[in-house]
Amino acid sequence: MPAALRTKIDAGAATEPIDVRLEHVTKHFGETVAVDDLDLDIRHGEFFSLLGPSGCGKTTTLAMIGGFEEPTSGKVFLAGRDVSRVAPYKRDVNTVFQSYALFPHLNVFDNVAFGLRRRRLGTSEIEHRVGDALALVDLPDFDRRQPAQLSGGQQQRVALARALVNEPRVLLLDEPLGALDLRLRKQMQLELKRIQQDVGITFLYVTHDQEEAMVMSDRLAVMSQGKIEQLGSPEDVYERPSTAFVASFLGASNLIAGDVIDRGGPGYARVSLAGAGEVLVGADRLPEGREHVRIGVRPEKLSLEPVSAPEQAGVNSVTGRVTLASYLGVSHQYAVEGPGGSTVTVYVQNLGASHPPVLGETVRLVWRPEHTFVV
């Protein structure tokens, strides 16, 4: 890890565990509420993602942290300092955009060195820090090339080096992989996570791509209509979505209406599905005071069995009719007409060891109670 990129971060880490804090931040554009009374803490040194569809407020939130927009109300803190009305260039942040924004008339070295020269650093220090930054993004021998001679992935690495070389407290990334093809995006996801771990800088990443957020983030916040719907680790949010929006946005999900018939105390409660019997749900997952709920299960948690197979004790199962079957190579995807006319999606790994169900066949959908969530 380049020492020059680490020294400043190490110095402040022990005394300031929160790098970004938003307190009741709201942003209006005319009559439109883009961000609505947002509270958020981002810890020092974590990779944090704001995830949501277009128009949910994630980019506006990033812009207020970077200083490109002022909040209508509320406060923005960076490392404990109120920067709500502070100009962008006076904030200890840098931003990487989707468009790269490299200077086409400058070579790679001069693009990366641009901010250092504006700060009037010495020539030897600039050379050392630019060299460290290019090595960090795996472009150590590209310093004399022009941007037009680089691929899209290489240009994005240069943009990242230019932001990191200034040693910001927080690096803001506004959908930086959006212009890359699928193969490069997947490669850069792993590279960004590696770089963030190497330098220890707080990364705040904005994306609408749930896979990007899941792969890279220590924590993420799913946003909708200017509010945070749920915040937590990728695993927690995926396995235990708290709202129907989160369940459907963060991966595929099956939601089926039901009624609570026995909360059961410790352990499992019982939920009745319309015309399809009962299923077990973890009692701690049921919201208080609600008897009509929607239970959910992820497609990969389900297995398909012939209705003639012996029923298993202690598992949830419902019957349905296969209405769609697709071969995806690594897996099969099925649509099954389930309880109450609902469509249940099932992913089955392609192990080549069994005969797949056919269209129109009645099957049993089976899953473990602990894989059931409630919204």
Short mmCIF file of N, CA and C in Angstrom, two decimals, residues 168-230:
data_model
loop_
_atom_site.label_atom_id
_atom_site.label_comp_id
_atom_site.label_asym_id
_atom_site.label_seq_id
_atom_site.Cartn_x
_atom_site.Cartn_y
_atom_site.Cartn_z
N PRO A 168 -8.07 12.39 -0.27
CA PRO A 168 -9.30 12.91 0.36
C PRO A 168 -9.69 12.09 1.56
N ARG A 169 -10.44 12.71 2.45
CA ARG A 169 -11.02 11.97 3.58
C ARG A 169 -12.08 11.00 3.07
N VAL A 170 -12.87 11.47 2.08
CA VAL A 170 -13.96 10.67 1.53
C VAL A 170 -13.88 10.75 0.01
N LEU A 171 -14.03 9.60 -0.65
CA LEU A 171 -14.10 9.56 -2.10
C LEU A 171 -15.54 9.28 -2.51
N LEU A 172 -16.10 10.18 -3.32
CA LEU A 172 -17.46 10.04 -3.81
C LEU A 172 -17.43 9.47 -5.23
N LEU A 173 -18.22 8.44 -5.47
CA LEU A 173 -18.23 7.79 -6.77
C LEU A 173 -19.66 7.75 -7.30
N ASP A 174 -19.89 8.52 -8.38
CA ASP A 174 -21.23 8.67 -8.93
C ASP A 174 -21.39 7.77 -10.16
N GLU A 175 -21.89 6.55 -9.94
CA GLU A 175 -22.08 5.55 -10.99
C GLU A 175 -20.88 5.49 -11.94
N PRO A 176 -19.66 5.31 -11.42
CA PRO A 176 -18.47 5.44 -12.26
C PRO A 176 -18.30 4.32 -13.28
N LEU A 177 -19.02 3.21 -13.13
CA LEU A 177 -18.84 2.08 -14.04
C LEU A 177 -19.94 2.00 -15.09
N GLY A 178 -20.83 2.98 -15.09
CA GLY A 178 -22.01 2.92 -15.95
C GLY A 178 -21.69 2.92 -17.43
N ALA A 179 -20.55 3.50 -17.84
CA ALA A 179 -20.22 3.58 -19.27
C ALA A 179 -19.42 2.39 -19.76
N LEU A 180 -19.11 1.43 -18.88
CA LEU A 180 -18.30 0.28 -19.25
C LEU A 180 -19.17 -0.90 -19.66
N ASP A 181 -18.61 -1.79 -20.47
CA ASP A 181 -19.37 -2.98 -20.82
C ASP A 181 -19.39 -3.94 -19.63
N LEU A 182 -20.21 -5.01 -19.75
CA LEU A 182 -20.46 -5.88 -18.61
C LEU A 182 -19.18 -6.52 -18.08
N ARG A 183 -18.32 -7.00 -18.97
CA ARG A 183 -17.10 -7.67 -18.53
C ARG A 183 -16.21 -6.71 -17.75
N LEU A 184 -16.04 -5.49 -18.25
CA LEU A 184 -15.20 -4.50 -17.57
C LEU A 184 -15.82 -4.06 -16.25
N ARG A 185 -17.15 -3.94 -16.22
CA ARG A 185 -17.82 -3.55 -14.97
C ARG A 185 -17.52 -4.55 -13.87
N LYS A 186 -17.64 -5.84 -14.21
CA LYS A 186 -17.39 -6.87 -13.20
C LYS A 186 -15.94 -6.85 -12.75
N GLN A 187 -15.03 -6.63 -13.67
CA GLN A 187 -13.62 -6.56 -13.32
C GLN A 187 -13.34 -5.36 -12.42
N MET A 188 -13.92 -4.20 -12.78
CA MET A 188 -13.67 -2.99 -12.01
C MET A 188 -14.34 -3.02 -10.64
N GLN A 189 -15.43 -3.77 -10.49
CA GLN A 189 -16.03 -3.91 -9.16
C GLN A 189 -15.02 -4.48 -8.17
N LEU A 190 -14.34 -5.54 -8.58
CA LEU A 190 -13.36 -6.17 -7.72
C LEU A 190 -12.15 -5.27 -7.51
N GLU A 191 -11.76 -4.53 -8.57
CA GLU A 191 -10.62 -3.63 -8.45
C GLU A 191 -10.92 -2.48 -7.49
N LEU A 192 -12.12 -1.93 -7.58
CA LEU A 192 -12.47 -0.83 -6.68
C LEU A 192 -12.46 -1.28 -5.22
N LYS A 193 -12.98 -2.47 -4.97
CA LYS A 193 -12.98 -2.98 -3.60
C LYS A 193 -11.55 -3.20 -3.12
N ARG A 194 -10.69 -3.75 -3.97
CA ARG A 194 -9.28 -3.95 -3.60
C ARG A 194 -8.61 -2.62 -3.28
N ILE A 195 -8.83 -1.62 -4.14
CA ILE A 195 -8.19 -0.32 -3.95
C ILE A 195 -8.68 0.31 -2.64
N GLN A 196 -9.98 0.23 -2.39
CA GLN A 196 -10.52 0.81 -1.17
C GLN A 196 -9.92 0.16 0.07
N GLN A 197 -9.76 -1.14 0.03
CA GLN A 197 -9.16 -1.84 1.17
C GLN A 197 -7.69 -1.47 1.32
N ASP A 198 -6.99 -1.26 0.20
CA ASP A 198 -5.57 -0.90 0.26
C ASP A 198 -5.35 0.46 0.89
N VAL A 199 -6.16 1.46 0.50
CA VAL A 199 -5.90 2.82 0.97
C VAL A 199 -6.64 3.16 2.25
N GLY A 200 -7.73 2.44 2.56
CA GLY A 200 -8.46 2.69 3.79
C GLY A 200 -9.30 3.95 3.78
N ILE A 201 -9.49 4.56 2.62
CA ILE A 201 -10.31 5.77 2.51
C ILE A 201 -11.79 5.38 2.48
N THR A 202 -12.63 6.21 3.04
CA THR A 202 -14.06 6.01 2.98
C THR A 202 -14.55 6.23 1.55
N PHE A 203 -15.21 5.21 1.00
CA PHE A 203 -15.81 5.31 -0.34
C PHE A 203 -17.32 5.41 -0.18
N LEU A 204 -17.92 6.41 -0.83
CA LEU A 204 -19.37 6.53 -0.91
C LEU A 204 -19.75 6.37 -2.37
N TYR A 205 -20.45 5.29 -2.65
CA TYR A 205 -20.70 4.86 -4.03
C TYR A 205 -22.19 4.96 -4.32
N VAL A 206 -22.53 5.57 -5.45
CA VAL A 206 -23.92 5.70 -5.87
C VAL A 206 -24.15 4.80 -7.08
N THR A 207 -25.20 3.98 -7.03
CA THR A 207 -25.49 3.08 -8.14
C THR A 207 -26.96 2.69 -8.14
N HIS A 208 -27.44 2.29 -9.32
CA HIS A 208 -28.76 1.66 -9.41
C HIS A 208 -28.62 0.17 -9.63
N ASP A 209 -27.39 -0.32 -9.69
CA ASP A 209 -27.11 -1.72 -9.97
C ASP A 209 -26.93 -2.48 -8.66
N GLN A 210 -27.88 -3.36 -8.34
CA GLN A 210 -27.83 -4.05 -7.06
C GLN A 210 -26.64 -4.99 -6.96
N GLU A 211 -26.19 -5.56 -8.08
CA GLU A 211 -25.03 -6.44 -8.01
C GLU A 211 -23.77 -5.67 -7.63
N GLU A 212 -23.59 -4.48 -8.21
CA GLU A 212 -22.44 -3.65 -7.83
C GLU A 212 -22.44 -3.38 -6.34
N ALA A 213 -23.58 -2.96 -5.84
CA ALA A 213 -23.66 -2.63 -4.42
C ALA A 213 -23.40 -3.85 -3.54
N MET A 214 -23.92 -5.00 -3.94
CA MET A 214 -23.75 -6.21 -3.14
C MET A 214 -22.29 -6.66 -3.13
N VAL A 215 -21.63 -6.60 -4.29
CA VAL A 215 -20.26 -7.09 -4.42
C VAL A 215 -19.28 -6.25 -3.60
N MET A 216 -19.46 -4.93 -3.62
CA MET A 216 -18.42 -4.04 -3.09
C MET A 216 -18.67 -3.53 -1.68
N SER A 217 -19.90 -3.42 -1.27
CA SER A 217 -20.22 -2.63 -0.08
C SER A 217 -19.99 -3.36 1.23
N ASP A 218 -19.53 -2.61 2.23
CA ASP A 218 -19.58 -3.08 3.62
C ASP A 218 -21.00 -2.90 4.15
N ARG A 219 -21.59 -1.75 3.83
CA ARG A 219 -23.00 -1.49 4.14
C ARG A 219 -23.60 -0.76 2.95
N LEU A 220 -24.92 -0.83 2.85
CA LEU A 220 -25.62 -0.10 1.79
C LEU A 220 -26.95 0.42 2.31
N ALA A 221 -27.43 1.45 1.65
CA ALA A 221 -28.75 2.00 1.96
C ALA A 221 -29.58 1.96 0.69
N VAL A 222 -30.74 1.32 0.77
CA VAL A 222 -31.66 1.28 -0.36
C VAL A 222 -32.60 2.48 -0.24
N MET A 223 -32.63 3.32 -1.29
CA MET A 223 -33.41 4.54 -1.25
C MET A 223 -34.61 4.47 -2.19
N SER A 224 -35.68 5.16 -1.80
CA SER A 224 -36.87 5.29 -2.63
C SER A 224 -37.56 6.60 -2.25
N GLN A 225 -37.87 7.40 -3.25
CA GLN A 225 -38.61 8.65 -3.06
C GLN A 225 -37.98 9.53 -1.99
N GLY A 226 -36.66 9.65 -2.04
CA GLY A 226 -35.96 10.57 -1.16
C GLY A 226 -35.71 10.07 0.24
N LYS A 227 -36.11 8.84 0.54
CA LYS A 227 -35.93 8.29 1.89
C LYS A 227 -35.14 6.99 1.82
N ILE A 228 -34.54 6.63 2.95
CA ILE A 228 -33.88 5.34 3.07
C ILE A 228 -34.91 4.31 3.51
N GLU A 229 -35.11 3.31 2.66
CA GLU A 229 -36.05 2.23 2.99
C GLU A 229 -35.43 1.23 3.96
N GLN A 230 -34.13 0.95 3.76
CA GLN A 230 -33.45 0.00 4.64
C GLN A 230 -31.95 0.22 4.54
#
